[in-house]
XYZ file of C-alpha atoms in Angstrom:
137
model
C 68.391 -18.504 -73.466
C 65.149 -19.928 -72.088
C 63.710 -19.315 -68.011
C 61.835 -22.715 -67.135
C 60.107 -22.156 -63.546
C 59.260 -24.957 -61.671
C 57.554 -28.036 -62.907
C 57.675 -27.111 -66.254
C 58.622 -30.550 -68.691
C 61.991 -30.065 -70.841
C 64.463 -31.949 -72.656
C 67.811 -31.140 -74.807
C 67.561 -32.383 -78.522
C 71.270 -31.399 -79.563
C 73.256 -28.450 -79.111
C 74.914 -27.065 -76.041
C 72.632 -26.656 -72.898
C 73.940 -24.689 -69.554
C 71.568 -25.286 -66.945
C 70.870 -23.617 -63.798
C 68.842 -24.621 -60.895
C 67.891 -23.346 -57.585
C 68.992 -25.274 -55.011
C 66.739 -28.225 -54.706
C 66.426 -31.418 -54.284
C 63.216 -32.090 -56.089
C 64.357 -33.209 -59.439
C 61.910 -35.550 -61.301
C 62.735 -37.764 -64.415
C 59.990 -38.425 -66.844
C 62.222 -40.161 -69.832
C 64.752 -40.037 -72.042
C 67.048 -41.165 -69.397
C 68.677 -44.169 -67.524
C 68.417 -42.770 -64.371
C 65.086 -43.638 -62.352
C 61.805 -42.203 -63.911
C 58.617 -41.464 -61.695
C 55.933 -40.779 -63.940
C 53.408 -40.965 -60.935
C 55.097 -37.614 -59.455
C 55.926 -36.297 -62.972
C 51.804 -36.245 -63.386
C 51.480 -34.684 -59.473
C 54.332 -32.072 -60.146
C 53.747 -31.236 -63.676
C 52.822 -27.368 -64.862
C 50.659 -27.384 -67.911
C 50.272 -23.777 -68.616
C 51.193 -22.348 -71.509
C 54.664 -20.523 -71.425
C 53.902 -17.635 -73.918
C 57.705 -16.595 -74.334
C 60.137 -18.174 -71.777
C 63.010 -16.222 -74.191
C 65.078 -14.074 -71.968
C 66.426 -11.654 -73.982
C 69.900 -10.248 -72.659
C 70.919 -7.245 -71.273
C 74.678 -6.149 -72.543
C 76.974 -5.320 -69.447
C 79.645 -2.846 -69.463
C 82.864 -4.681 -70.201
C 81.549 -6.825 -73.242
C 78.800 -9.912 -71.606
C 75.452 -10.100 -71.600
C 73.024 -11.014 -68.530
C 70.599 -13.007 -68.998
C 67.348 -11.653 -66.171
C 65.402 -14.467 -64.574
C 62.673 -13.782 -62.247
C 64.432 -15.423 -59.149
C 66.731 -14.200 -56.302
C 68.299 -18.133 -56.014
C 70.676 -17.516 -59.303
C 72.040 -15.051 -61.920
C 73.820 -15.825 -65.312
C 75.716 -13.653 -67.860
C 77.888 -14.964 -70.493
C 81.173 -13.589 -72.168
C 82.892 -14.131 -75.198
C 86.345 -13.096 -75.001
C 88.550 -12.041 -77.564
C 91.978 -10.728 -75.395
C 91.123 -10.072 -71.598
C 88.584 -9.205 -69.008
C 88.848 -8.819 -65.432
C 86.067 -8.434 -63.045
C 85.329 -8.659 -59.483
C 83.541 -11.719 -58.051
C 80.292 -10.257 -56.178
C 79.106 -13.622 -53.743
C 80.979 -16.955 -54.719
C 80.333 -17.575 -58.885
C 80.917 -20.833 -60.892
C 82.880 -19.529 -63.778
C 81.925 -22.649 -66.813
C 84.217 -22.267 -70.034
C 82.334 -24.043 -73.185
C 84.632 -22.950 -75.554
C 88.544 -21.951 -76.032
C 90.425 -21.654 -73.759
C 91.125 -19.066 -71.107
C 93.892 -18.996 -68.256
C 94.196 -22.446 -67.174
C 90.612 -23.467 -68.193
C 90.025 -25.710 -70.893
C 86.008 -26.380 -72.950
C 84.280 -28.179 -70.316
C 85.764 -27.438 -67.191
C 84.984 -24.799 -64.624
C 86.162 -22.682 -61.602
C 85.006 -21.060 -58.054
C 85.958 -17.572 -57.575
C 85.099 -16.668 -53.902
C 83.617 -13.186 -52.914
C 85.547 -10.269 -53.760
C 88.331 -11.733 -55.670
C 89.859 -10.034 -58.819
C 88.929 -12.800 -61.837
C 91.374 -12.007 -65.249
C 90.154 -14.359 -67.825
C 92.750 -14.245 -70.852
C 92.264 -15.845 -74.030
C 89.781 -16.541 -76.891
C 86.798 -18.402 -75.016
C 83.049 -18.584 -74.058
C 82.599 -18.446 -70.337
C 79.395 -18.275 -68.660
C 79.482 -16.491 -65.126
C 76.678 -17.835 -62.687
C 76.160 -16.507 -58.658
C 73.680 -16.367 -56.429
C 71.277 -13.711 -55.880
C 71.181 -9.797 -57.805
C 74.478 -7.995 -58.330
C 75.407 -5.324 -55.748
């Protein structure tokens, strides 16, 4: 996993990529896409510093995942790879993604809400990346 802060350039070039913003509204397109490019504002916008290591290297939580530390309040991520069950308490409202297996009644690809406070059981033999808002209580 990789932290990007703001206005730093970025592109996929195969593989699986889970990306997470802050809330914003200030996405600019330089390329690579069909979608409307502003290279004017790319150019305005654009961070050119050198990111020495923009690795985030995981912390393992109890229970099995890892969390990956960003230097933001907006977001948090931690991933699991589950091999039976886990079962966890949602802390704020998380997006719970599933990229691989399957687990409950989610399939690769598709994802879930869990609201604040409610008990989460993910059964299977999946990869399921956990993402809320803010630091963990």
């Amino acid at each position: 996993a990789i932290y990007l802060g703001a206005g730093n350039l970025h592109a996929y070039l195969g593989g699986l990529g889970v990306e997470v913003m802050a809330n914003s509204d200030n996405v600019v397109r330089c390329g690579l896409t069909p979608k409307f490019v502003d290279a004017r504002e790319v150019l305005r916008v654009l961070d050119t510093t050198p990111l020495h290591d923009p690795v985030a290297v995981p912390e393992v939580l109890t229970g099995g995942g890892l969390r990956y530390p960003v230097p933001t309040p907006d977001f948090r991520i931690s991933v699991y790879e589950i091999d039976g069950s886990i079962t966890f308490t949602a802390q704020g409202t998380e997006l719970l993604l599933c990229t691989s297996g399957e687990t409950v009644e989610l399939n690769r690809g598709q994802c879930a809400v869990a609201l604040d406070g409610e008990l989460v059981e993910l059964v299977g033999t999946a990869t399921v990346y956990r993402i809320g808002v803010g630091a963990t209580r």
